[in-house]
CSV table of C-alpha atoms in Angstrom, one decimal:
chain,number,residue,atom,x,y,z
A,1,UNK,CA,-35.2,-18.9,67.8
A,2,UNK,CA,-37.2,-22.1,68.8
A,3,UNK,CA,-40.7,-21.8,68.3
A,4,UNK,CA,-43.1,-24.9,69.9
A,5,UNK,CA,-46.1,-25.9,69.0
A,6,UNK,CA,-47.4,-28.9,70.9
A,7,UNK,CA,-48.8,-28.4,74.2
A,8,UNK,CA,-49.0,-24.4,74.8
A,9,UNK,CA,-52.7,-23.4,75.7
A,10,UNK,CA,-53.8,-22.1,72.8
A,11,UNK,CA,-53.6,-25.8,71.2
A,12,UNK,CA,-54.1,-28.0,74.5
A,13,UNK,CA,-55.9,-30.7,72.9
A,14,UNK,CA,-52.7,-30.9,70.5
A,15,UNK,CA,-51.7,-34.1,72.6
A,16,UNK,CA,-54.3,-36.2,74.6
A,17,UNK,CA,-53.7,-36.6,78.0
A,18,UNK,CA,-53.5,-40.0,77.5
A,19,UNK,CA,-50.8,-40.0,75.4
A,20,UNK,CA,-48.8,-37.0,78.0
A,21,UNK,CA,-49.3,-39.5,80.7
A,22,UNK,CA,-47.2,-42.5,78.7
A,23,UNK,CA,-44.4,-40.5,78.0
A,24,UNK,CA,-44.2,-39.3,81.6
A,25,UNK,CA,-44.2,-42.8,82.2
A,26,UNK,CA,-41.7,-43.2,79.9
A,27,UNK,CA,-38.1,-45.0,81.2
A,28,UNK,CA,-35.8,-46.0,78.0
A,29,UNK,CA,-37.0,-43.7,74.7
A,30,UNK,CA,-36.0,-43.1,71.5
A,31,UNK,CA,-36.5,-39.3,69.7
A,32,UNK,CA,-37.2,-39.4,66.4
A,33,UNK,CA,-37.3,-36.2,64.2
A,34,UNK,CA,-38.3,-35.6,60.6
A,35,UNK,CA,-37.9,-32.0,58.9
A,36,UNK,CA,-40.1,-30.3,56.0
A,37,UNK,CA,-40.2,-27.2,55.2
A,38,UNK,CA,-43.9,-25.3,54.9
A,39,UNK,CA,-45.5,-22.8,52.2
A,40,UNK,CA,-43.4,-20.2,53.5
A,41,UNK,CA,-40.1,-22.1,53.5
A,42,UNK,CA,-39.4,-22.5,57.4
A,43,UNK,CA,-38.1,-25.5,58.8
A,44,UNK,CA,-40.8,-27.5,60.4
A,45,UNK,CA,-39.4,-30.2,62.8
A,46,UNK,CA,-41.6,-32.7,63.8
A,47,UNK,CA,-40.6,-34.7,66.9
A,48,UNK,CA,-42.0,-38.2,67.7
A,49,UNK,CA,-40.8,-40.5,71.0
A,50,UNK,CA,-40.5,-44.1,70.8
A,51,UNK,CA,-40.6,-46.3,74.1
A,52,UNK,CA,-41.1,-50.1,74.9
A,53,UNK,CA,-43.7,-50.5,77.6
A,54,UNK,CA,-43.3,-53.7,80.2
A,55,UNK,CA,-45.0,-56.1,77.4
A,56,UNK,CA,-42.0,-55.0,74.9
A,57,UNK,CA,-44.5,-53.3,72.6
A,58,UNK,CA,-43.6,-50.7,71.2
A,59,UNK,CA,-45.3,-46.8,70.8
A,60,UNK,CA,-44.6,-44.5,69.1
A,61,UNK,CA,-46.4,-40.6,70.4
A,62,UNK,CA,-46.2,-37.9,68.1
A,63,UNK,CA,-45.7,-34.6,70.4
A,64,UNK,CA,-45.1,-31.5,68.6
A,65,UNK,CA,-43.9,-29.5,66.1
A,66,UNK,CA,-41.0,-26.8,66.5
A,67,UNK,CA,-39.8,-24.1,64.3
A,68,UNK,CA,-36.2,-23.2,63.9
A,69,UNK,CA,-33.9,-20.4,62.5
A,70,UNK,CA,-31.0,-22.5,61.0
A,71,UNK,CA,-30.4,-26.3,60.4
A,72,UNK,CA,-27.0,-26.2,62.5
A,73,UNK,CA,-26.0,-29.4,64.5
A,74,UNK,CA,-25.8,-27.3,67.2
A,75,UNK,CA,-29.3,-25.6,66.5
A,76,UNK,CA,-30.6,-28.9,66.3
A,77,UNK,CA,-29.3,-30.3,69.1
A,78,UNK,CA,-30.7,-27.6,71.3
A,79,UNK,CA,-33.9,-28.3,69.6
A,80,UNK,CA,-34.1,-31.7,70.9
A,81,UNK,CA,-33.1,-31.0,74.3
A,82,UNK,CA,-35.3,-28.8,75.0
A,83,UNK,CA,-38.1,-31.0,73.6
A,84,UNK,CA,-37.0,-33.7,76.7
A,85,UNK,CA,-36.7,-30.6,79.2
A,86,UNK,CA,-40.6,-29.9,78.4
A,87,UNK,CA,-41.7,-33.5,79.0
A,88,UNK,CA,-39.5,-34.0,82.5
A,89,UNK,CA,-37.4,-36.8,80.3
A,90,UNK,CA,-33.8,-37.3,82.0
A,91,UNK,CA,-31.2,-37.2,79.2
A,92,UNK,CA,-30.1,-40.3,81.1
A,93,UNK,CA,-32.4,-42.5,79.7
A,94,UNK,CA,-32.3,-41.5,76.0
A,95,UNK,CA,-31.5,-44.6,74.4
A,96,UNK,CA,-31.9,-44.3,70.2
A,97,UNK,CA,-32.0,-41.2,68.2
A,98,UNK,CA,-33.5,-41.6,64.3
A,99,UNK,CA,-33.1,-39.3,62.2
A,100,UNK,CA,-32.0,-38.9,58.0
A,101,UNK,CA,-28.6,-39.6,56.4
A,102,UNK,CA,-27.7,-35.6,56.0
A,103,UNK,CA,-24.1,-34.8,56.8
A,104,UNK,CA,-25.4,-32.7,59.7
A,105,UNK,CA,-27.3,-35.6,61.1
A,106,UNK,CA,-24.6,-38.5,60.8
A,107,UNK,CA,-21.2,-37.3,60.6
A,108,UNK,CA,-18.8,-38.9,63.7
A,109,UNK,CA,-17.4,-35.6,65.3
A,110,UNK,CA,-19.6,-32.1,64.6
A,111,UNK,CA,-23.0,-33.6,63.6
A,112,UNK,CA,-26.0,-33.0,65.6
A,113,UNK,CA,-26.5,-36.7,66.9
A,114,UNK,CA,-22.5,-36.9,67.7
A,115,UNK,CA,-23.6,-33.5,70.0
A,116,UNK,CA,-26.1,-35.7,71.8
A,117,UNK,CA,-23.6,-38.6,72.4
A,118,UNK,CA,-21.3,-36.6,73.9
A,119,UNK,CA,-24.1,-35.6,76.3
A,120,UNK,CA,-25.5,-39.1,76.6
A,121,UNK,CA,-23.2,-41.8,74.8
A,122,UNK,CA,-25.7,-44.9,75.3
A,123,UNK,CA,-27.8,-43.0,72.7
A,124,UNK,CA,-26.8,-44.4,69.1
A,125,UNK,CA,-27.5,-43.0,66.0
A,126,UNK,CA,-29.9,-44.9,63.8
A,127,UNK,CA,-30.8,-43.6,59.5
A,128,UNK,CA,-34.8,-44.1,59.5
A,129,UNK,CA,-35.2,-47.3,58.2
A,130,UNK,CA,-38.2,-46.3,55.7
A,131,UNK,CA,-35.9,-43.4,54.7
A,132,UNK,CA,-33.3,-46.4,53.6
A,133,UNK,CA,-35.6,-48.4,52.0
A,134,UNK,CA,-37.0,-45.6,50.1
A,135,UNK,CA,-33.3,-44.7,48.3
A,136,UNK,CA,-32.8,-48.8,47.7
A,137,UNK,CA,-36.3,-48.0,45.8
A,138,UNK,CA,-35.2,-45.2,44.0
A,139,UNK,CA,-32.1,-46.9,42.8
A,140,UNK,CA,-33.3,-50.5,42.0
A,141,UNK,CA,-35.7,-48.8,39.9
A,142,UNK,CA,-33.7,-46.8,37.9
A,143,UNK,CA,-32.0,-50.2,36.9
A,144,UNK,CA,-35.1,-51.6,35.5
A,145,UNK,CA,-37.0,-49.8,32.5
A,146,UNK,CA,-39.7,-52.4,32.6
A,147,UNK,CA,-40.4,-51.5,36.9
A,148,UNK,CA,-40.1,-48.3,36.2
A,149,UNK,CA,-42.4,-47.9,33.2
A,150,UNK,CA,-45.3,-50.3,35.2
A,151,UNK,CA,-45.2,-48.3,38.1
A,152,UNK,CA,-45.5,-45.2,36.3
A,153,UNK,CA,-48.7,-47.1,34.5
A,154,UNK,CA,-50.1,-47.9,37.9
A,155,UNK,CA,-49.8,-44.2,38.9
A,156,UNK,CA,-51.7,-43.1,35.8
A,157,UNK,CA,-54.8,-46.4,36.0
A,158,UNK,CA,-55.3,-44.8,39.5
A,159,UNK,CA,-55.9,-41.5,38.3
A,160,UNK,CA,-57.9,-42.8,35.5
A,161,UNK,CA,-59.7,-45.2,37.8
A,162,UNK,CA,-60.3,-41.5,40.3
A,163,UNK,CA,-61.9,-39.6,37.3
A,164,UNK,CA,-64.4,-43.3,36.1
A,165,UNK,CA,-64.7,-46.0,37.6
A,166,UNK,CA,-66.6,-47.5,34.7
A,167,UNK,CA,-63.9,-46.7,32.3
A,168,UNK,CA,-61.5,-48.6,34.4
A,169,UNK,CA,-63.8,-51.7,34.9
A,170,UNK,CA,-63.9,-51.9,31.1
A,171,UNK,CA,-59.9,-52.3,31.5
A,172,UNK,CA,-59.6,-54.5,34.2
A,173,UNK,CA,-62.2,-57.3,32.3
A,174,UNK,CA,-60.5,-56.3,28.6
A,175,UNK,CA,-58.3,-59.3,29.4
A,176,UNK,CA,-61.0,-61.7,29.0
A,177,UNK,CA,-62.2,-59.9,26.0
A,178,UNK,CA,-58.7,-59.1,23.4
A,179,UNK,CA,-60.1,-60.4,20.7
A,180,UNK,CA,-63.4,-57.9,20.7
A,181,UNK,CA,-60.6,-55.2,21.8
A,182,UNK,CA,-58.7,-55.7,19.3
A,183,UNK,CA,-55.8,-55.6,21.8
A,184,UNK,CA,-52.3,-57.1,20.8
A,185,UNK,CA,-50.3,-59.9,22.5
A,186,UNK,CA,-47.7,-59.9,24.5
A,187,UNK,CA,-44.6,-59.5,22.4
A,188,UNK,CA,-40.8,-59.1,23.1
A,189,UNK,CA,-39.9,-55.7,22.7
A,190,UNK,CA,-37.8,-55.3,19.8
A,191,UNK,CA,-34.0,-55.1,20.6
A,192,UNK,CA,-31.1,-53.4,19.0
A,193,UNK,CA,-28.0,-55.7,19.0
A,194,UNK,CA,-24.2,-54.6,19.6
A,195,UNK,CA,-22.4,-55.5,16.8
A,196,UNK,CA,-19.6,-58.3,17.3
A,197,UNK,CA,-16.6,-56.3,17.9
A,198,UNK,CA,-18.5,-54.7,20.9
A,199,UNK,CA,-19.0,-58.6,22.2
A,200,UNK,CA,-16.5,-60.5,21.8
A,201,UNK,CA,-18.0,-62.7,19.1
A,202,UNK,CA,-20.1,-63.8,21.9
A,203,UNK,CA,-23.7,-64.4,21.6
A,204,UNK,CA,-26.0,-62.7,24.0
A,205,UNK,CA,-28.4,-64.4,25.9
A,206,UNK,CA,-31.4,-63.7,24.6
A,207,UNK,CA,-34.8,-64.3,25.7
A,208,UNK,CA,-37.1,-67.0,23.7
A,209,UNK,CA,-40.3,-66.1,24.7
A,210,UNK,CA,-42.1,-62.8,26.3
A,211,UNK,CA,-42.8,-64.7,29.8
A,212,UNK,CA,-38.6,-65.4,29.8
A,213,UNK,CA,-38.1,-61.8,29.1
A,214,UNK,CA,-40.3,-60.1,31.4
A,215,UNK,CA,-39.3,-62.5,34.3
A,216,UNK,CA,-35.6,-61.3,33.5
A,217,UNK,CA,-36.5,-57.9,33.7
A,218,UNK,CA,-38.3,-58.8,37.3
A,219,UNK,CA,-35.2,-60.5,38.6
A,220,UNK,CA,-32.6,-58.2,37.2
A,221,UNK,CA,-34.8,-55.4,39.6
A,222,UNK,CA,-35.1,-57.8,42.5
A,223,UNK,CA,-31.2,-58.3,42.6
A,224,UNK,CA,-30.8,-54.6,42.9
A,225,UNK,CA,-33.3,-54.4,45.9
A,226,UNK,CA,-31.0,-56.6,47.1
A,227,UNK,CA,-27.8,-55.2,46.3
A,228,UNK,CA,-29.0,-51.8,47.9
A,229,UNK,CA,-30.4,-53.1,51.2
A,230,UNK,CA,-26.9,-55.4,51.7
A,231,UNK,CA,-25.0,-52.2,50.8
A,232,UNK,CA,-27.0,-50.2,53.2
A,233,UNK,CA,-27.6,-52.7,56.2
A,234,UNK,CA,-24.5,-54.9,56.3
A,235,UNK,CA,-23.1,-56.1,59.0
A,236,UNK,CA,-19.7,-54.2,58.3
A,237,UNK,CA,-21.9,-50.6,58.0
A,238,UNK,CA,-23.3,-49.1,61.5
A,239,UNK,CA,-27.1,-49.9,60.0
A,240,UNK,CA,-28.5,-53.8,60.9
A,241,UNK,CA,-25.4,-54.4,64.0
A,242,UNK,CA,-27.0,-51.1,65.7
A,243,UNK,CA,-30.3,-52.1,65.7
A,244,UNK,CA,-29.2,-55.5,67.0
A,245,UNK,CA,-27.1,-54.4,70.2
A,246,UNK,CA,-30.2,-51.9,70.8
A,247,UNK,CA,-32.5,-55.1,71.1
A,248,UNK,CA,-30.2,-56.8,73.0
A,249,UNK,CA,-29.9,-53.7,75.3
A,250,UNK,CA,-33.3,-53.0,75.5
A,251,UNK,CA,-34.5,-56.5,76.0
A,252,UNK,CA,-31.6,-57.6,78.7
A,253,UNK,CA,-30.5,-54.3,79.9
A,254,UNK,CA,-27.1,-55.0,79.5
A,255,UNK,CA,-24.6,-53.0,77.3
A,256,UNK,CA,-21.4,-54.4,75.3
C-alpha cells in the first residue's frame, strides 16, 4: 500500500503552483528520495526533483511525501514510479537518481535503483553527497580525541549560551581576563609512554610546546577527512567519475 500526500485536495496548497508548473516544464530530472520513519514507526518517503533550467541552474522542488508498507527494492521502485506517473514525467528523461548507501538502494542486480535502470539505463545511481560527507565526519572524528572532545564543548557553550546569555559573555571575554579568573594555561596534556620494548628503542616524537601539540592533533584529524573523502570519491569508486559524465551529459547532451 502507497499512500501520497502531496497534491490530493485536502492539502492543495501542499505544492505552489509555481513550483507544479516547473516540474511540468521539466525535460532532464533527477529524483531524489530520503526515508524517516515517524512517531508511529512508518516509513515516510520524502521525494524531491532536481532539474537544470536553460541558464544551467539548478532546482531542486520538494513534492510530496508517500507512505509505504515494506522497504523492498521492488516496493520502492513502484514508489518512485508512480511519483513521475502523477507529475506527467516520461521515464525517458530521468536522468540521476540519489539516494543512501543501503544494500537495497545500491547493490548492481536486485536493488531498487538497478530496478529503475533496467527501465531507463541513462539514469545512474548517485550516494547523496551530504550523506557521504557526513560518515567521512563521523569517522575522522573518531580518530581525533582532541576534535571530538571540542565539538562536544561547542555543543554544550550553545546550550549554555540558550539558557544566559550573560553567563556566556562572561566566557567569551574570560580570555582577556585569566589572571582575575584564575584560569590555567594552556598545558600539554600529560602522556603515558610505551615502554621501550613496545618501540623499538625508538624515541617518539613528541611535542615541545602546547601550540605543536594541538596543531598535531588538528592535522592528524584533517588527514583523515581526507583519507575518507579519497576512499569514498575516487576516481576508481563509482562516486566523483559519475557525477562527472552526468555534467558532461547534461551540459553537452552527449553520452559515453
Amino acid at each position: 500500500m502507497i499512500r501520497f500526500w502531496g497534491l490530493s485536495e485536502s492539502k492543495n496548497q501542499f505544492i505552489s503552483p509555481r513550483v507544479q508548473e516547473e516540474v511540468m516544464e521539466m525535460f532532464s530530472h533527477c529524483i531524489v528520495r530520503e526515508v524517516t520513519q515517524d512517531v508511529s514507526g512508518r516509513e515516510q518517503e520524502s521525494i524531491c526533483l532536481r532539474h537544470v533550467n536553460s541558464d544551467l541552474h539548478i532546482h531542486e522542488d520538494f513534492v510530496g511525501i508517500y507512505e509505504i508498507t515494506t522497504t523492498t527494492s521492488k516496493s520502492i521502485a513502484g514508489m518512485v514510479l508512480d511519483v513521475l506517473t502523477r507529475f506527467a514525467l516520461p521515464l525517458s528523461n530521468l536522468r540521476a537518481q540519489t539516494y543512501d548507501g543501503a544494500v537495497n538502494m545500491s547493490s548492481h542486480y536486485t536493488s531498487y535503483q538497478a530496478r529503475v535502470r533496467q527501465c531507463q539505463p541513462l539514469a545512474l545511481y548517485f550516494h547523496f553527497a551530504s550523506h557521504i560527507s557526513n560518515l567521512v565526519m563521523q569517522n575522522s572524528i573518531i580518530s581525533s580525541q582532541l576534535v571530538r572532545n571540542a565539538l562536544q564543548w561547542e555543543n554544550e557553550l550553545g546550550v549554555l549560551m540558550n539558557r544566559s546569555h550573560e553567563v556566556f559573555y562572561e566566557i567569551f571575554i574570560a580570555e582577556e581576563k585569566g589572571e582575575t579568573y584564575e584560569l590555567d594555561p594552556l598545558e600539554i596534556p600529560r602522556r603515558r609512554c610505551p615502554t621501550k620494548r613496545y618501540t623499538d628503542q625508538v624515541a617518539q616524537d613528541q611535542p615541545t610546546n602546547p601550540e605543536e601539540h594541538h596543531r598535531k592533533q588538528y592535522f592528524e584529524f584533517i588527514d583523515a577527512v581526507n583519507k575518507g573523502l579519497s576512499d569514498r570519491y575516487g576516481l576508481s569508486k563509482s562516486g566523483l567519475d559519475q557525477y562527472i559524465k552526468l555534467e558532461n551529459m547534461l551540459t553537452s547532451g552527449k553520452v559515453d
